[in-house]
Coordinates of C-alpha atoms in Angstrom, one line a residue:
M1 CA -25.3 104.0 -99.1
A2 CA -24.8 107.7 -98.3
G3 CA -26.5 108.2 -102.0
L4 CA -29.4 106.6 -100.7
L5 CA -30.0 108.3 -97.9
D6 CA -29.3 111.8 -99.8
D7 CA -32.7 111.0 -101.3
L8 CA -34.6 111.6 -97.6
N9 CA -35.4 114.1 -96.2
D10 CA -34.7 114.8 -92.3
P11 CA -37.5 112.6 -90.6
Q12 CA -37.5 110.1 -93.0
R13 CA -33.7 109.6 -92.7
A14 CA -34.1 109.2 -88.7
A15 CA -36.5 106.6 -89.4
V16 CA -34.6 104.6 -92.2
T17 CA -31.4 104.9 -90.1
H18 CA -32.9 103.9 -86.4
G19 CA -30.7 101.1 -84.6
E20 CA -32.3 98.7 -82.6
G21 CA -35.2 98.4 -80.7
P22 CA -39.2 99.4 -81.4
L23 CA -40.1 102.3 -83.9
L24 CA -43.1 103.8 -84.8
V25 CA -43.2 106.0 -88.0
L26 CA -46.4 108.2 -88.1
A27 CA -46.5 108.7 -91.9
G28 CA -49.0 111.0 -92.9
A29 CA -50.6 110.4 -96.5
G30 CA -48.0 111.2 -99.2
S31 CA -45.3 111.7 -96.7
G32 CA -43.1 108.6 -98.1
K33 CA -44.2 106.0 -96.0
T34 CA -43.1 102.9 -98.5
R35 CA -40.4 104.8 -99.3
V36 CA -39.0 104.5 -95.5
L37 CA -39.9 101.1 -95.4
T38 CA -38.2 99.8 -98.2
Y39 CA -35.1 102.1 -97.5
R40 CA -35.0 100.7 -94.1
I41 CA -34.7 97.4 -95.5
A42 CA -31.9 98.2 -97.8
H43 CA -29.9 100.4 -95.1
L44 CA -30.1 97.3 -92.5
T45 CA -28.6 94.8 -95.3
E46 CA -26.2 97.2 -96.5
R47 CA -24.7 98.0 -93.3
R48 CA -24.8 94.4 -92.4
A49 CA -27.1 95.5 -89.4
A50 CA -29.2 92.4 -90.5
A51 CA -28.8 89.5 -92.8
P52 CA -31.4 89.3 -95.6
H53 CA -32.8 86.2 -93.8
E54 CA -33.3 88.1 -90.8
I55 CA -36.0 90.3 -92.1
T56 CA -39.9 89.8 -92.3
A57 CA -42.0 92.6 -93.8
V58 CA -45.5 92.4 -93.6
T59 CA -48.5 94.6 -95.1
F60 CA -52.4 93.8 -95.6
T61 CA -52.9 93.7 -99.4
N62 CA -51.2 91.5 -102.5
K63 CA -50.9 94.6 -104.3
A64 CA -48.9 96.8 -101.5
A65 CA -46.5 93.3 -101.0
R66 CA -45.8 93.3 -104.4
E67 CA -44.9 97.3 -104.7
M68 CA -42.7 96.9 -101.4
A69 CA -41.2 93.7 -102.8
E70 CA -40.4 95.2 -105.9
R71 CA -39.2 98.4 -104.4
V72 CA -36.8 96.3 -102.2
E73 CA -35.3 94.3 -105.0
R74 CA -34.5 97.4 -107.0
L75 CA -32.7 98.9 -103.9
V76 CA -31.0 95.8 -103.0
G77 CA -30.0 94.7 -106.2
G78 CA -31.9 91.5 -106.5
R79 CA -34.2 89.5 -104.2
L80 CA -34.2 89.2 -100.5
D81 CA -32.3 85.9 -100.1
G82 CA -34.2 84.0 -97.7
G83 CA -36.3 87.1 -96.2
F84 CA -40.0 87.6 -96.5
V85 CA -42.0 90.4 -97.7
G86 CA -45.7 90.0 -98.3
T87 CA -49.1 89.8 -96.4
F88 CA -49.7 89.0 -93.0
H89 CA -52.3 86.0 -94.4
R90 CA -49.2 85.0 -96.9
W91 CA -46.6 84.7 -93.6
A92 CA -48.9 82.6 -91.7
L93 CA -49.8 80.5 -94.8
E94 CA -46.2 79.7 -95.3
L95 CA -45.4 78.8 -92.1
L96 CA -48.4 76.5 -91.8
R97 CA -47.4 74.8 -95.0
R98 CA -44.1 73.7 -93.6
H99 CA -45.5 72.8 -90.3
P100 CA -49.3 71.3 -90.6
G101 CA -49.0 68.3 -88.7
A102 CA -47.9 70.7 -85.8
A103 CA -50.8 73.0 -86.6
G104 CA -53.3 70.0 -86.2
L105 CA -53.9 70.5 -90.3
P106 CA -53.7 67.5 -92.9
R107 CA -51.0 68.0 -95.0
W108 CA -52.6 69.0 -98.3
F109 CA -55.0 71.5 -96.4
A110 CA -56.8 73.8 -98.7
I111 CA -57.9 77.5 -98.3
I112 CA -61.5 78.5 -98.5
D113 CA -62.7 82.1 -99.9
G114 CA -65.7 84.0 -99.3
D115 CA -67.9 82.1 -101.3
E116 CA -67.0 78.8 -100.3
Q117 CA -67.4 80.1 -96.5
R118 CA -71.0 81.2 -97.2
T119 CA -71.6 77.8 -98.8
M120 CA -70.2 75.6 -95.7
V121 CA -72.3 78.2 -93.1
G122 CA -76.0 77.2 -95.2
K123 CA -74.7 73.9 -94.9
A124 CA -74.4 73.9 -91.3
L125 CA -77.5 76.2 -90.8
K126 CA -79.5 73.6 -92.9
E127 CA -77.9 70.9 -90.6
L128 CA -79.1 72.5 -87.6
G129 CA -82.7 72.9 -88.7
L130 CA -82.2 76.8 -89.4
D131 CA -83.1 79.0 -92.6
A132 CA -80.4 80.9 -94.5
A133 CA -82.9 83.2 -95.3
E134 CA -83.3 84.5 -91.7
H135 CA -79.9 84.0 -90.7
P136 CA -77.9 85.1 -93.5
P137 CA -74.3 83.4 -93.6
R138 CA -72.9 86.4 -94.2
A139 CA -73.8 88.3 -91.1
L140 CA -72.6 85.2 -89.2
L141 CA -69.5 84.9 -90.8
A142 CA -68.8 88.7 -90.0
R143 CA -69.7 88.1 -86.4
F144 CA -67.6 85.0 -86.3
S145 CA -64.7 87.0 -87.7
R146 CA -65.1 89.8 -85.6
E147 CA -64.8 87.6 -82.5
V148 CA -62.0 85.6 -83.8
N149 CA -59.9 88.9 -85.2
G150 CA -60.5 90.4 -81.4
C151 CA -59.3 87.4 -79.8
R152 CA -62.5 86.0 -78.3
D153 CA -64.1 82.6 -78.9
P154 CA -67.3 82.5 -80.7
A155 CA -68.7 79.5 -78.9
A156 CA -68.6 81.6 -75.7
L157 CA -71.1 84.1 -76.9
G158 CA -73.9 82.7 -75.1
A159 CA -72.7 83.4 -72.0
R160 CA -71.0 86.9 -72.9
A161 CA -73.4 88.5 -75.1
G162 CA -76.8 86.4 -74.7
D163 CA -76.1 85.0 -78.2
E164 CA -77.2 81.0 -78.6
L165 CA -77.5 80.8 -81.9
T166 CA -73.8 82.1 -83.1
P167 CA -71.9 79.7 -81.0
K168 CA -74.2 76.7 -82.3
V169 CA -73.5 77.6 -86.3
W170 CA -69.7 78.5 -85.5
E171 CA -69.4 74.9 -84.0
R172 CA -71.0 73.1 -86.4
Y173 CA -69.1 75.2 -89.3
R174 CA -65.8 74.5 -87.5
A175 CA -66.4 70.8 -87.5
L176 CA -67.3 70.9 -91.2
K177 CA -64.1 73.0 -92.0
A178 CA -61.9 70.0 -90.2
A179 CA -63.8 67.4 -91.8
A180 CA -63.1 68.7 -95.4
G181 CA -59.2 69.8 -94.5
V182 CA -59.8 73.5 -95.5
V183 CA -58.8 76.7 -93.6
D184 CA -60.5 80.1 -93.9
F185 CA -58.7 83.1 -93.8
D186 CA -58.9 83.7 -89.9
D187 CA -58.2 80.3 -89.4
M188 CA -54.6 80.8 -90.7
L189 CA -53.7 83.6 -88.2
T190 CA -55.1 81.7 -85.1
R191 CA -53.6 78.2 -86.2
T192 CA -50.4 80.0 -86.4
L193 CA -50.6 81.9 -83.1
A194 CA -51.3 78.5 -81.7
L195 CA -48.6 77.2 -83.4
L196 CA -45.7 79.5 -82.4
R197 CA -47.2 79.2 -78.7
S198 CA -47.0 75.3 -78.5
E199 CA -44.1 74.6 -80.3
P200 CA -40.8 76.4 -78.9
Q201 CA -38.5 75.2 -81.4
I202 CA -40.8 76.4 -84.3
L203 CA -41.1 79.7 -82.8
E204 CA -37.3 80.3 -82.2
M205 CA -37.1 79.8 -86.0
V206 CA -39.7 82.3 -86.7
R207 CA -37.8 84.7 -84.3
R208 CA -34.6 84.2 -86.3
R209 CA -36.5 84.7 -89.5
G210 CA -38.3 87.8 -87.8
R211 CA -35.1 89.4 -86.0
W212 CA -35.9 92.6 -88.0
L213 CA -39.6 92.9 -88.3
L214 CA -41.6 96.0 -90.3
V215 CA -45.2 96.2 -90.2
D216 CA -46.9 98.4 -92.7
E217 CA -50.2 100.2 -92.3
F218 CA -50.1 99.4 -88.6
Q219 CA -53.3 101.3 -88.1
D220 CA -55.0 98.6 -89.8
T221 CA -53.9 95.8 -87.3
N222 CA -56.3 93.8 -84.9
R223 CA -55.7 92.3 -81.7
L224 CA -55.3 88.9 -83.3
Q225 CA -52.6 90.4 -85.6
M226 CA -51.1 92.1 -82.2
E227 CA -50.8 88.9 -80.7
L228 CA -48.7 87.2 -83.4
L229 CA -46.4 90.4 -83.7
A230 CA -46.1 90.3 -79.7
A231 CA -45.3 86.3 -79.9
V232 CA -42.7 86.8 -82.8
L233 CA -40.9 89.8 -81.5
G234 CA -37.8 88.4 -79.9
P235 CA -35.8 90.3 -77.2
A236 CA -34.2 92.8 -78.9
G237 CA -37.9 94.3 -79.6
N238 CA -36.7 95.1 -83.5
I239 CA -40.1 96.3 -84.7
T240 CA -40.4 99.0 -87.3
A241 CA -44.6 99.8 -87.4
V242 CA -45.6 102.5 -89.8
G243 CA -49.2 103.9 -90.1
D244 CA -51.4 106.8 -89.6
E245 CA -53.7 107.1 -87.2
D246 CA -55.6 109.4 -89.3
Q247 CA -56.3 107.0 -91.9
S248 CA -58.1 104.3 -89.8
I249 CA -61.3 105.8 -90.8
Y250 CA -61.3 103.1 -93.5
G251 CA -61.2 100.2 -91.1
W252 CA -59.7 96.7 -92.1
R253 CA -60.8 93.5 -90.4
G254 CA -61.5 94.4 -87.1
A255 CA -58.9 97.0 -86.8
E256 CA -58.1 98.6 -83.6
M257 CA -56.9 102.0 -84.0
E258 CA -55.5 101.8 -80.2
N259 CA -53.1 99.6 -81.2
I260 CA -51.1 103.0 -82.9
L261 CA -52.5 104.8 -80.1
S262 CA -50.6 102.9 -77.4
F263 CA -47.7 101.8 -79.6
E264 CA -45.1 102.5 -76.6
R265 CA -47.0 100.7 -74.0
H266 CA -47.2 97.6 -76.0
F267 CA -43.5 98.1 -76.9
P268 CA -41.8 100.3 -74.2
G269 CA -38.8 102.4 -74.9
A270 CA -40.4 102.9 -78.2
R271 CA -38.9 105.8 -80.4
V272 CA -41.6 107.7 -82.4
V273 CA -40.5 109.8 -85.8
A274 CA -43.4 111.7 -87.5
L275 CA -43.2 112.2 -91.4
E276 CA -45.2 115.4 -91.8
E277 CA -44.1 116.2 -95.2
N278 CA -46.8 115.5 -98.3
Y279 CA -45.6 115.1 -101.7
R280 CA -48.4 114.2 -103.4
S281 CA -51.1 117.5 -102.7
T282 CA -51.0 121.0 -102.7
R283 CA -51.7 123.4 -99.9
P284 CA -55.6 124.0 -100.1
I285 CA -55.9 120.0 -100.1
L286 CA -54.0 119.7 -97.1
A287 CA -55.4 122.6 -95.5
A288 CA -59.2 121.4 -95.8
A289 CA -58.1 117.6 -94.8
G290 CA -56.2 119.1 -91.9
A291 CA -59.0 121.0 -91.0
L292 CA -61.5 118.1 -91.1
I293 CA -59.4 115.4 -89.3
A294 CA -58.7 117.7 -86.3
H295 CA -61.6 117.1 -85.2
N296 CA -60.8 113.5 -84.5
A297 CA -61.2 112.4 -81.2
G298 CA -58.4 109.7 -81.0
R299 CA -55.5 111.4 -82.6
R300 CA -51.8 111.2 -81.7
G301 CA -51.3 114.5 -83.5
K302 CA -49.5 116.0 -86.7
R303 CA -49.6 118.3 -89.3
L304 CA -49.3 118.0 -92.6
F305 CA -47.6 120.2 -95.1
T306 CA -46.4 120.8 -98.6
Q307 CA -43.5 122.9 -100.8
R308 CA -46.7 122.7 -103.3
E309 CA -48.3 126.0 -104.1
G310 CA -51.8 126.8 -105.5
G311 CA -54.6 124.7 -106.6
D312 CA -58.1 125.6 -106.7
P313 CA -59.9 125.5 -103.2

């Protein structure tokens, strides 16, 4: 393992070898974010701090999950036996597939995609005597998702925001999903959270599998995902979050930058490690990017540098 650690710079090594307790890794662009995550998993298993089945690593896209899983397999010499490396939604889906009845779902429930969601909302509108041209399903679904990912009930929008239409369509859409035995992507997370809160034995099992919890692209987490992480996190608080608040400008399904800005409030006693050496870009690029991002109001603050000279302005 000494050879593995020799591949890392000092801040990367500090993050990889961190012991128990919460850890936030502020990873600037091109600073080795995925390397730190995968090497940390390898280090935990190599020194037997964690059994493979006690590791859960989540990210946001299938592509990122595949890359992370492949790197971990190369480092540990095979699959992470019993562990999980994948997306938030794949993580939730696996749990719902194992316990559909406890989650209030039929045994062979299906997942609907965006096109199927829009069709179902269109049907809901028709049943309510409303015109889909005047009330676009895409816009309604975006409103539903914004409320759900913010842990708010779309059915309460009438009282909360003076929106009488959205709750009616939402209730009908929800009834249609239940009748068809289907869930959408947001349902996967809300039903998983409800399952964990209502079934202590299942929660304990998930906590054992997530004794070491690693989260990629933490700046893209929303409130619903934070609630899910908080539910799963055991008493030891072994969460490793890797992210970059400067990259929150891209946005992602209701992402709340406040999650990374107030990490220590969510997870008291957290250690923070900043990765500031960029291996991807030349100095003129970093100088220009740094001068722009410095104007962002909500930043923890870090200054990227590189050993790569030159390049045109």
